[in-house]
Amino acid sequence: MTALLEVTDLRVLLHTGRQPVRAVDGLSLAIHPGETFALLGESGSGKSITALSIMRLLPDAGEIVHGSVRLNGDELLTLPESAMRKVRGNRIGMIFQEPMLSLNPVMTTGAQIGEVLLQHSGLRGAALQARILELMRQVGIPDPARRMAEYPFQFSGGMKQRVMIAMALAGKPELLIADEPTTALDVTIQAQVLDLMRDLQQQANMAVLLITHDLGVVAEMAHRVAVMYAGQIIETADRERFFQSPAHPYSHKLFAALPTRKKRDQGLIVIPGNVPALSKVFTGCRFADRCDRAWEKCHQITPPWVETAPQHHVRCHLYSDDSTERSPQSRLQSLSRTARSAPDNLPLSSHTSDSTQSKPLLRVDDLKIHFPVHKGLFKRVAGHVKAVDGVSLQIDGGRTLALVGESGCGKTTVGKGIMQLIPVTSGSVRLQDKELRDLDRKQLLQKRSAFQIIFQDPYSSLNPRMRIVEIIEEGIRALGRNSDKIATNEKNQHDVDTLLIQVGLPAEAKWRYPHEFSGGQRQRIAIARALAVDPQLLICDEPTSALDVSVQAQILNLLKTLQQERKLAYLLITHNIAVVDYLADEVAVMYLGRIVESGRTEEVLDDPKHPYTQALLSAVPTYEPGSQREIIRLQGEPPSPANVPPGCHFHPRCSHVMPICREVYPAVSRFSASHTTYCHLYHSVSQEPQDLQ
């Protein structure tokens, strides 16, 4: 079969310093019609630059110095820009990694989707509006008729990503380049989007270049897999063979870094060091400095491509025919044993220790956050968006509560309400038994160092005009941590260096600006900034969503270590169930502004009671070979918080709905001292679910 996309010996330089950065160095790949080709690798390995090179959207500092990119035989690198504009969005669609940077802040979301359709489909008037609505429905945006008139800042991170996906699919492209397409999405919408991509792929025989760090998504979507490291592809294989027997030591480390419940009582395996600077000239294997199976040859000679099995190639000296070292099989068996055992210096689980506090560190009671909806010439209040509608929770010192649910359910709004970053309609927020709502601005500033937040979008939360050292020092100075200026400057410099090293960045990175970092690196900077003032409570809004699995392991180990050392409490807002299973002590499941189920992590994940929780967990992709899952498909779309359905909020999408569900919101049902749910299927702790017939 003739390949749809052929990339041959692609070499890309970034002129950002004294020495050019070899961001992509000799990359070759081929993708056939109807095939999904997954590209894996750490942040900074060159995955996104590869995608931008194919689209010819490199920044001004980027230059393609060698290679060929052919789409159905047409050489894209020699096309004039006017012809290339007809390719983008039409023959090739792209879902960008950071939607906030890719969406125009002064255009409505509907207009931005319509712009693609106007350019490539010729639709106008009612037909154009109907197609926009259809695309927004396809990607799961609730109340699309209203939301198409809203702007990107009015959407959550997950909602913005869905708009990006709708724009990429609008032109029905031959090739879809998906750069972390489901990073900001919860698992139910992720399953819906992946199904949508598969359906469109089958209908149009569309090829997909999938750039992701989620091995579960790769296992579910990919036909072939390539692992990229330091500007080069180091392993390629079909999906089944890659997951059954990964060959390269780096691939083994990626699997070992994945969080699971079995690893709760130990730290995750972390790949030492960082991706090497791509401005240097490499003389051997690029992974050698981080590989615990490297020997002298690895540092001196570039490894050749070796075929270990049909269609399975690896760039590693372990498989060289002239190797005088131990056999590849014995070496990789040893490597696997190393990956399965945790190093002695990694942290113990926070789950083994009980809170020493008699009172919870944070207590939230009946929190409500309603936003008025203004209509008419005089902007009268015509209703309210009930983003948070009666949430109660508590967190003890040294414990982690995970808040999970679909995008738009109010998780992030809860975090901002606790931080007093947005007005709270009613309810109580008590930190260390102090009511935060009673504090004036000055008192709240004095209390601010006790609780910090890591925002979901690291780029938007970092000042682009400030260097990293200034960003991290800003909070320390603002909260008056020290009074002696000279001592403060010296101590702050040392503290900044220590924090950057802790989160996996070199100390010299402090002199750079946010735009000089990858998405994952920016998230690490955001975490370092939050930790700079020694908080007792850290609200983590998707803290690892922008990170690949190896860096995620490093951050999770860091969070767990800090929790033990400082008795830090975490409110973990996430859609990554594997992270919840590894890090959280308790889980609260949120739907349309309310918590519908809560309990200890093992109670909720092993024996979910609420139909929504069951659907949520069924949609979690798995990477384990031979594992099977049956996804519970939810009916319809999430209702709008501006038009909450009567009775149980979930009843329009529930397959177990009964007449009472449409009329009365369910009371709490308790299954243990900690496990509760709000569902009419249950009467009390002792009773089984009601007869659904």
XYZ file of C-alpha atoms in Angstrom:
693
model
C 0.000 0.000 0.000
C 1.270 3.459 -0.921
C 1.881 5.705 2.070
C -0.267 8.825 2.425
C 2.449 10.702 4.337
C 6.156 10.050 3.827
C 8.728 11.912 5.914
C 12.321 11.177 4.935
C 15.468 12.201 6.854
C 13.841 15.349 8.253
C 16.261 17.712 9.997
C 15.076 20.867 11.765
C 17.196 23.532 13.450
C 16.034 26.101 15.998
C 18.245 29.205 16.075
C 17.561 30.264 19.663
C 21.086 30.659 21.037
C 24.746 30.621 20.183
C 24.490 27.042 18.945
C 21.585 25.835 16.791
C 19.271 23.334 18.422
C 18.841 20.134 16.393
C 15.211 19.692 17.375
C 14.607 16.969 14.762
C 17.664 15.091 13.548
C 17.156 12.592 10.751
C 13.549 11.524 11.325
C 11.815 9.216 8.860
C 8.312 7.778 9.033
C 5.461 6.693 6.782
C 1.726 6.697 7.497
C -0.778 4.860 5.310
C -4.414 5.824 4.630
C -6.682 4.754 7.476
C -3.736 4.145 9.812
C -3.049 5.663 13.227
C 0.659 6.211 13.853
C 1.518 7.093 17.471
C 4.606 9.146 18.362
C 5.716 8.792 21.996
C 8.448 10.588 23.929
C 9.345 13.044 26.664
C 8.699 16.773 26.519
C 11.462 18.381 24.489
C 12.171 15.272 22.411
C 10.956 16.935 19.198
C 7.476 15.438 18.750
C 5.617 18.740 18.387
C 8.366 20.259 16.216
C 7.953 17.267 13.895
C 4.226 18.007 13.608
C 4.811 21.734 13.040
C 7.403 20.919 10.381
C 4.920 18.770 8.475
C 2.417 21.648 8.621
C 5.169 24.210 7.899
C 4.169 26.187 10.966
C 7.608 26.451 12.569
C 8.374 29.587 14.615
C 10.612 32.256 13.105
C 13.646 30.656 14.755
C 12.909 27.288 13.117
C 14.434 26.089 9.859
C 14.011 22.847 7.929
C 17.543 22.224 6.647
C 17.112 18.792 5.092
C 14.588 16.127 4.249
C 11.344 15.540 2.441
C 7.673 15.637 3.448
C 5.316 14.133 0.870
C 1.533 14.002 1.114
C 0.086 11.630 -1.469
C 3.219 12.196 -3.514
C 3.108 16.007 -3.301
C 6.248 17.568 -1.807
C 5.039 19.998 0.879
C 8.389 21.622 1.635
C 8.608 23.238 -1.805
C 5.018 24.526 -1.994
C 4.543 28.319 -1.913
C 2.782 29.622 1.181
C -0.394 30.409 -0.777
C -0.685 26.754 -1.803
C 0.218 25.541 1.692
C -2.700 27.498 3.158
C -5.039 25.358 1.065
C -3.453 22.229 2.527
C -3.766 23.272 6.175
C -7.232 22.683 7.577
C -8.324 20.911 4.401
C -5.968 18.071 3.458
C -4.202 18.177 6.844
C -5.961 19.069 10.088
C -4.153 19.652 13.369
C -5.194 19.561 17.006
C -2.693 21.675 18.939
C -1.450 20.818 22.422
C -2.360 24.055 24.200
C -5.812 25.214 23.081
C -5.669 28.588 24.834
C -2.691 29.580 22.688
C -4.379 28.373 19.503
C -7.805 29.977 19.940
C -8.386 33.637 19.112
C -9.461 35.354 22.360
C -11.512 38.034 20.554
C -13.537 35.657 18.376
C -16.442 33.495 19.521
C -15.855 29.751 19.395
C -18.568 29.346 16.777
C -16.935 31.978 14.551
C -13.582 30.212 14.820
C -15.050 26.885 13.731
C -16.973 28.712 11.004
C -13.752 30.321 9.767
C -12.391 26.871 8.831
C -15.635 25.961 7.076
C -15.729 29.245 5.169
C -12.167 28.735 3.976
C -12.472 25.142 2.828
C -16.130 24.088 2.434
C -17.877 27.120 0.972
C -20.834 26.789 3.364
C -22.778 29.964 4.096
C -25.772 31.131 6.121
C -28.026 28.531 7.755
C -26.020 25.606 6.367
C -22.862 27.005 7.974
C -24.567 27.498 11.357
C -26.044 23.983 11.221
C -22.608 22.471 10.508
C -21.026 24.428 13.386
C -23.707 23.130 15.772
C -23.213 19.582 14.479
C -19.451 19.719 15.061
C -19.866 21.136 18.585
C -22.331 18.373 19.434
C -19.998 15.725 18.035
C -17.210 16.711 20.395
C -19.537 16.855 23.418
C -19.994 20.586 24.057
C -23.234 20.999 26.039
C -25.831 23.541 24.952
C -23.966 24.303 21.686
C -26.549 26.817 20.423
C -25.714 29.082 23.371
C -22.033 28.294 23.715
C -21.159 28.952 20.075
C -21.675 32.644 20.879
C -19.247 32.556 23.815
C -15.528 33.317 23.864
C -12.631 30.964 24.746
C -12.129 32.507 28.213
C -15.666 31.377 29.102
C -14.753 27.724 28.504
C -12.933 25.301 30.790
C -9.646 23.758 29.645
C -11.388 20.611 28.470
C -14.054 22.600 26.636
C -11.397 24.633 24.798
C -9.729 21.416 23.698
C -13.042 20.183 22.299
C -13.370 23.374 20.260
C -9.898 22.737 18.845
C -10.879 19.195 17.878
C -14.027 20.470 16.155
C -11.920 22.968 14.151
C -9.431 20.276 13.124
C -12.158 17.893 11.949
C -14.257 20.538 10.191
C -12.509 20.161 6.834
C -12.644 16.338 6.845
C -8.864 16.093 6.305
C -6.920 13.231 4.705
C -4.390 13.417 7.553
C -5.130 14.483 11.111
C -2.166 15.476 13.277
C -3.323 15.179 16.882
C -0.829 16.718 19.333
C -2.027 15.529 22.758
C -5.691 15.604 21.613
C -7.178 14.259 24.861
C -4.783 15.738 27.420
C -7.315 18.186 28.877
C -10.323 15.867 28.606
C -11.902 13.667 31.237
C -12.159 9.973 30.444
C -15.814 9.938 29.332
C -15.287 12.731 26.817
C -11.933 11.179 25.887
C -13.713 7.937 25.017
C -16.293 9.919 23.039
C -13.618 11.885 21.137
C -11.571 8.766 20.384
C -14.715 7.050 19.101
C -15.429 10.106 16.956
C -11.900 10.102 15.536
C -12.162 6.380 14.805
C -15.544 6.790 13.087
C -14.317 9.652 10.911
C -11.150 7.744 10.181
C -13.135 4.741 8.949
C -15.615 6.837 6.962
C -12.989 8.891 5.139
C -10.036 6.469 5.391
C -8.251 9.275 7.253
C -4.710 8.806 8.527
C -3.817 10.008 12.031
C -0.460 11.055 13.449
C -1.122 10.776 17.185
C 1.322 12.568 19.487
C 0.625 11.606 23.079
C 2.165 10.538 26.365
C -0.878 8.458 27.356
C -0.002 4.803 26.799
C -3.645 3.852 27.365
C -4.712 6.018 24.415
C -1.910 4.543 22.299
C -2.997 1.003 23.187
C -6.558 1.817 22.174
C -5.962 3.878 19.034
C -2.617 3.152 17.389
C -1.798 0.662 14.668
C 1.908 1.422 14.819
C 4.046 3.097 17.486
C 7.285 5.068 17.294
C 9.259 6.170 20.354
C 11.122 9.464 19.968
C 14.038 10.630 22.079
C 16.308 13.680 21.697
C 15.238 14.439 18.137
C 15.382 10.869 16.836
C 13.073 7.880 16.590
C 14.678 5.055 18.593
C 12.052 2.303 18.300
C 9.194 1.432 15.956
C 6.786 -1.493 16.143
C 3.178 -2.431 15.643
C 0.963 -1.843 18.672
C 0.672 -5.459 19.874
C 4.385 -6.182 19.759
C 5.329 -2.873 21.391
C 3.074 -3.450 24.406
C 3.977 -7.116 24.758
C 7.757 -6.750 24.397
C 9.191 -3.219 24.206
C 12.832 -3.408 23.160
C 14.619 -0.144 23.943
C 15.665 0.522 27.576
C 13.912 3.904 27.355
C 10.634 2.207 26.412
C 10.982 -0.098 29.420
C 11.442 2.922 31.662
C 8.279 4.543 30.314
C 6.210 1.524 31.347
C 7.924 1.376 34.746
C 7.047 5.042 35.404
C 3.276 4.511 35.083
C 1.365 4.995 38.366
C -0.741 2.076 39.595
C -2.295 1.033 42.889
C 0.327 -1.705 43.270
C 2.957 1.036 43.543
C 1.192 3.056 46.248
C 3.621 1.996 48.964
C 6.679 2.899 46.925
C 7.960 5.621 44.660
C 7.634 5.414 40.922
C 10.636 4.617 38.765
C 12.112 7.886 37.491
C 14.447 8.175 34.525
C 17.479 10.024 35.958
C 18.531 13.346 34.481
C 16.859 15.172 31.623
C 16.649 14.963 27.859
C 20.127 16.138 26.717
C 20.552 19.570 25.187
C 19.965 19.212 21.470
C 22.538 21.899 20.689
C 25.391 19.478 21.425
C 26.985 17.141 18.892
C 26.254 13.534 19.820
C 28.908 10.845 19.368
C 27.094 7.807 20.736
C 23.644 6.742 21.900
C 21.643 9.781 22.983
C 20.101 7.875 25.900
C 23.421 6.546 27.205
C 23.843 9.103 30.018
C 20.455 8.128 31.502
C 20.591 4.381 30.782
C 21.544 1.998 33.582
C 22.480 -0.630 30.972
C 24.911 1.533 28.984
C 28.543 0.579 28.542
C 31.576 2.162 26.870
C 30.427 1.429 23.338
C 27.146 3.297 23.944
C 29.039 6.544 24.624
C 31.324 6.254 21.596
C 29.372 4.787 18.680
C 25.940 5.714 17.373
C 23.764 2.573 17.518
C 22.461 1.254 14.189
C 18.892 0.276 13.394
C 18.322 -3.390 14.242
C 15.260 -5.468 13.351
C 14.452 -7.564 16.437
C 11.275 -9.057 14.939
C 9.189 -8.510 11.798
C 8.285 -4.778 11.621
C 9.962 -4.158 14.999
C 13.085 -1.986 14.790
C 15.205 -0.516 17.566
C 18.243 1.775 17.703
C 20.246 0.134 20.511
C 23.622 -1.597 20.934
C 21.991 -4.304 23.045
C 20.870 -5.868 19.787
C 24.004 -5.326 17.698
C 25.372 -8.494 16.131
C 28.948 -7.546 17.046
C 28.140 -6.927 20.724
C 30.550 -8.719 23.047
C 28.473 -7.872 26.091
C 25.758 -10.007 27.624
C 22.999 -11.102 25.287
C 20.111 -8.713 24.681
C 17.713 -11.134 26.327
C 19.677 -11.378 29.563
C 20.260 -7.616 29.602
C 16.600 -6.758 29.148
C 15.477 -9.361 31.673
C 17.737 -7.593 34.170
C 16.368 -4.246 33.019
C 12.788 -5.417 33.582
C 13.628 -6.612 37.073
C 15.188 -3.227 37.831
C 12.127 -1.425 36.511
C 9.795 -3.449 38.704
C 11.688 -2.726 41.911
C 11.688 0.721 43.461
C 14.988 2.338 44.517
C 15.633 2.490 48.236
C 15.578 6.276 48.386
C 12.089 6.716 46.974
C 9.307 7.862 49.308
C 6.992 5.650 51.244
C 3.287 5.898 50.601
C 1.355 8.644 52.307
C -1.518 6.176 52.607
C 0.162 4.394 55.508
C 0.065 7.393 57.819
C -2.966 8.840 59.527
C -3.569 12.507 60.005
C -2.292 13.842 63.310
C -4.763 16.719 63.378
C -7.923 16.537 65.481
C -9.690 18.916 63.099
C -9.568 18.913 59.307
C -7.160 21.365 57.706
C -9.809 22.366 55.162
C -13.560 22.139 55.617
C -16.016 23.225 52.926
C -19.743 23.207 53.735
C -22.569 23.678 51.209
C -20.413 25.771 48.860
C -22.408 27.484 46.112
C -20.986 29.552 43.279
C -23.608 30.914 40.882
C -22.840 33.250 37.989
C -25.602 35.584 36.792
C -26.781 35.397 33.173
C -27.489 38.876 31.782
C -29.875 39.476 28.891
C -31.512 42.367 27.128
C -30.544 45.958 26.508
C -30.236 46.752 30.216
C -28.417 43.488 31.006
C -30.955 42.349 33.535
C -30.277 39.086 35.359
C -32.315 36.422 33.555
C -30.951 33.397 35.380
C -27.863 31.861 36.939
C -25.190 29.388 35.909
C -24.997 27.056 38.902
C -21.350 26.098 38.476
C -21.106 24.820 42.064
C -24.377 24.021 43.782
C -23.886 22.774 47.323
C -20.479 21.062 47.598
C -19.227 19.849 50.973
C -15.827 18.252 51.571
C -12.987 18.138 54.040
C -9.264 17.378 53.889
C -6.994 16.508 56.796
C -3.361 17.564 56.970
C -1.105 15.185 55.083
C -4.014 13.691 53.103
C -5.113 13.844 49.465
C -8.672 14.243 48.239
C -9.177 13.722 44.503
C -12.014 15.578 42.801
C -12.966 13.927 39.508
C -15.686 14.472 36.930
C -16.379 15.681 33.426
C -15.104 18.990 32.083
C -17.505 21.766 33.007
C -18.850 19.985 36.105
C -17.385 22.672 38.392
C -14.175 21.054 39.670
C -11.911 23.995 38.868
C -14.544 26.447 40.117
C -14.510 24.658 43.491
C -10.732 25.128 43.649
C -10.950 28.814 42.763
C -13.759 29.296 45.284
C -11.641 27.764 48.038
C -8.788 30.071 47.031
C -11.220 33.047 47.142
C -10.239 33.909 43.585
C -13.893 34.219 42.543
C -16.947 35.410 44.510
C -18.683 32.704 46.540
C -22.495 32.864 46.509
C -22.988 31.038 49.813
C -21.469 28.375 52.023
C -18.462 28.102 54.275
C -14.739 27.653 53.530
C -12.674 27.114 56.669
C -8.883 26.697 56.612
C -7.293 25.810 59.964
C -10.713 26.543 61.481
C -10.579 30.107 60.090
C -13.465 31.241 57.887
C -11.853 32.583 54.696
C -15.005 34.355 53.545
C -14.822 36.667 56.580
C -11.305 37.920 55.766
C -10.722 41.266 54.081
C -8.160 41.660 51.302
C -5.215 42.373 53.626
C -6.037 39.502 55.987
C -6.498 37.138 53.063
C -3.080 38.114 51.672
C -1.487 37.279 55.026
C -3.199 33.888 54.960
C -2.404 33.223 51.295
C 0.914 31.437 51.872
C -0.956 28.627 53.655
C -2.783 27.582 50.502
C -1.657 27.730 46.878
C -2.964 26.539 43.524
C -1.374 24.934 40.470
C -3.440 26.010 37.480
C -4.442 23.723 34.629
C -2.929 25.820 31.837
C 0.695 26.571 32.750
C 1.298 29.024 29.908
C -1.616 31.311 30.809
C -0.616 31.360 34.483
C 3.015 32.389 33.844
C 3.881 36.005 33.007
C 5.511 35.887 29.540
C 7.545 39.049 30.252
C 9.199 37.696 33.403
C 12.090 35.299 33.700
C 11.559 32.115 35.685
C 13.563 33.374 38.655
C 11.316 36.463 38.830
C 8.145 34.361 38.538
C 9.130 32.121 41.447
C 10.474 34.973 43.596
C 7.355 37.084 43.024
C 5.216 35.079 45.444
C 7.937 34.986 48.090
C 8.289 38.767 48.003
C 4.560 39.465 47.761
C 3.858 37.452 50.885
C 6.715 39.081 52.820
C 8.527 35.894 53.709
C 11.728 37.810 54.595
C 12.448 41.394 55.644
C 16.215 41.637 55.011
C 16.587 42.473 51.295
C 20.217 41.331 50.953
C 19.595 38.080 52.812
C 16.366 37.623 50.906
C 18.016 37.918 47.490
C 20.740 35.421 48.373
C 18.322 32.978 49.986
C 15.771 33.332 47.206
C 18.373 32.539 44.563
C 19.308 29.374 46.435
C 15.664 28.448 47.001
C 14.838 28.936 43.322
C 17.740 26.689 42.303
C 16.639 24.007 44.765
C 13.006 24.129 43.621
C 13.900 23.903 39.939
C 16.136 20.907 40.564
C 13.388 19.287 42.658
C 10.911 19.524 39.794
C 13.409 18.233 37.255
C 14.784 21.395 35.634
C 18.401 22.623 35.636
C 19.146 25.585 37.913
C 20.318 27.703 34.951
C 16.775 27.512 33.524
C 15.832 30.333 35.921
C 17.258 32.944 33.516
C 14.947 31.915 30.656
C 11.404 33.002 29.754
C 8.253 30.809 29.703
C 8.049 30.664 25.892
C 11.461 28.941 25.808
C 10.079 25.830 27.524
C 7.894 22.958 26.397
C 4.401 22.477 27.839
C 5.595 19.897 30.359
C 8.480 22.063 31.479
C 6.150 25.023 32.017
C 3.984 22.864 34.275
C 7.021 22.014 36.380
C 7.760 25.740 36.737
C 4.179 26.326 37.905
C 4.582 23.628 40.561
C 7.876 25.133 41.739
C 6.215 28.555 42.056
C 3.366 27.144 44.151
C 5.778 25.363 46.492
C 8.004 28.417 46.968
C 5.983 29.806 49.920
C 5.747 26.503 51.843
C 1.949 26.057 51.731
C -0.006 23.624 53.908
C -2.723 23.067 51.315
C -2.015 22.718 47.615
C -4.891 22.755 45.130
C -3.603 20.845 42.120
C -5.743 21.509 39.034
C -4.640 18.837 36.539
C -0.995 19.041 37.737
C 0.253 16.259 35.443
C -2.043 16.629 32.413
C 0.683 18.333 30.361
C 3.419 15.900 31.392
C 4.658 12.728 29.765
C 4.739 9.595 31.924
C 8.415 9.823 32.932
C 8.101 13.427 34.142
C 4.689 12.620 35.672
C 6.416 9.973 37.803
C 8.944 12.542 38.959
C 6.224 15.052 39.900
C 4.117 12.414 41.695
C 7.164 11.287 43.668
C 7.866 14.922 44.519
C 4.281 15.546 45.650
C 4.312 12.411 47.784
C 7.684 13.256 49.348
C 6.607 16.832 50.112
C 3.383 15.547 51.612
C 5.289 13.354 54.048
C 7.930 15.921 54.917
C 5.607 18.923 55.332
C 2.255 17.221 56.078
C 0.916 18.926 52.957
C -2.724 18.413 52.087
C -3.756 18.159 48.443
C -7.007 18.800 46.652
C -6.241 16.912 43.453
C -8.456 17.970 40.542
C -7.824 15.507 37.741
C -9.297 13.245 35.092
C -6.384 10.768 35.312
C -7.795 7.831 37.268
C -4.386 6.115 37.410
C -2.970 9.152 39.251
C -5.977 9.102 41.596
C -5.449 5.409 42.293
C -1.787 5.995 43.104
C -1.865 9.265 45.057
C -5.307 9.909 46.551
C -6.631 8.815 49.949
C -10.228 9.784 49.201
C -12.190 10.443 46.017
C -15.162 12.719 45.377
C -17.002 12.339 42.060
C -18.618 15.538 40.824
C -21.387 15.979 38.275
C -23.053 19.245 37.252
C -22.049 21.235 40.316
C -22.648 18.553 42.956
C -20.734 15.642 44.458
C -22.601 12.426 43.607
C -20.315 9.878 45.263
C -17.404 9.972 47.692
C -15.333 7.620 49.791
C -11.919 6.080 50.208
C -10.123 5.564 46.926
C -10.391 1.776 46.968
C -14.091 1.928 47.868
C -15.058 4.210 44.995
C -12.769 2.730 42.335
C -13.368 -0.933 43.202
C -17.071 -0.768 43.962
C -18.622 2.333 42.355
C -22.282 2.801 43.279
C -23.527 5.787 41.290
C -24.291 5.081 37.595
C -22.205 8.108 36.616
C -19.169 6.831 38.538
C -19.595 3.437 36.897
C -19.652 5.049 33.441
C -16.666 7.246 34.296
C -14.500 4.311 35.384
C -15.560 2.120 32.474
C -14.179 4.717 30.045
C -10.625 4.618 31.477
C -8.299 3.272 28.746
C -5.892 0.518 29.740
C -2.491 -0.370 28.322
C -2.181 -3.867 29.807
C -2.059 -6.592 27.114
C -5.139 -8.803 26.964
C -7.244 -6.577 29.220
C -10.866 -6.074 28.250
C -13.279 -3.322 29.182
C -16.891 -2.604 28.393
C -17.517 1.103 28.074
C -20.832 2.331 29.445
C -22.067 4.836 26.865
C -23.849 7.773 28.447
C -27.020 8.984 26.792
C -27.183 12.482 25.356
C -24.946 15.347 26.415
C -24.096 16.917 29.779
C -26.846 19.448 30.613
C -25.912 23.088 30.868
C -25.364 24.394 34.429
C -27.530 27.336 33.334
C -30.457 24.961 32.841
C -30.137 22.247 35.472
C -32.702 19.434 35.073
C -35.165 18.868 37.934
C -34.731 15.923 40.266
C -31.475 14.016 39.963
C -29.143 16.022 37.734
C -27.922 12.840 36.040
C -31.315 11.386 35.128
C -31.394 12.582 31.453
C -28.301 10.436 30.747
C -28.908 7.518 33.123
C -29.929 4.077 31.830
C -31.446 3.218 35.234
C -33.733 6.246 35.439
C -36.997 5.873 37.390
C -39.970 8.282 37.673
C -38.789 9.562 41.060
C -35.406 10.490 39.533
C -37.116 13.140 37.387
C -38.837 14.772 40.345
C -36.752 14.588 43.536
C -33.029 14.998 44.092
C -31.885 11.821 45.906
C -30.912 11.795 49.556
C -27.581 10.444 50.701
C -27.092 6.679 50.903
C -24.265 5.427 53.100
C -22.397 2.177 52.496
C -19.661 2.622 55.087
C -18.362 5.309 57.423
C -16.726 7.031 54.423
C -18.523 5.732 51.296
C -21.661 7.655 50.305
C -23.652 8.351 47.163
C -26.722 10.295 46.053
C -28.866 7.905 44.029
C -32.453 6.605 44.183
C -31.227 3.088 43.397
C -30.291 2.717 47.067
C -32.421 3.166 50.187
C -29.885 2.498 52.940
C -26.594 0.838 53.776
C -28.143 -2.564 54.378
C -30.240 -2.760 51.230
C -29.293 -3.890 47.764
C -30.148 -1.748 44.727
C -33.804 -1.554 43.930
C -35.303 -3.715 41.222
C -34.594 -1.727 38.069
C -37.582 -3.226 36.292
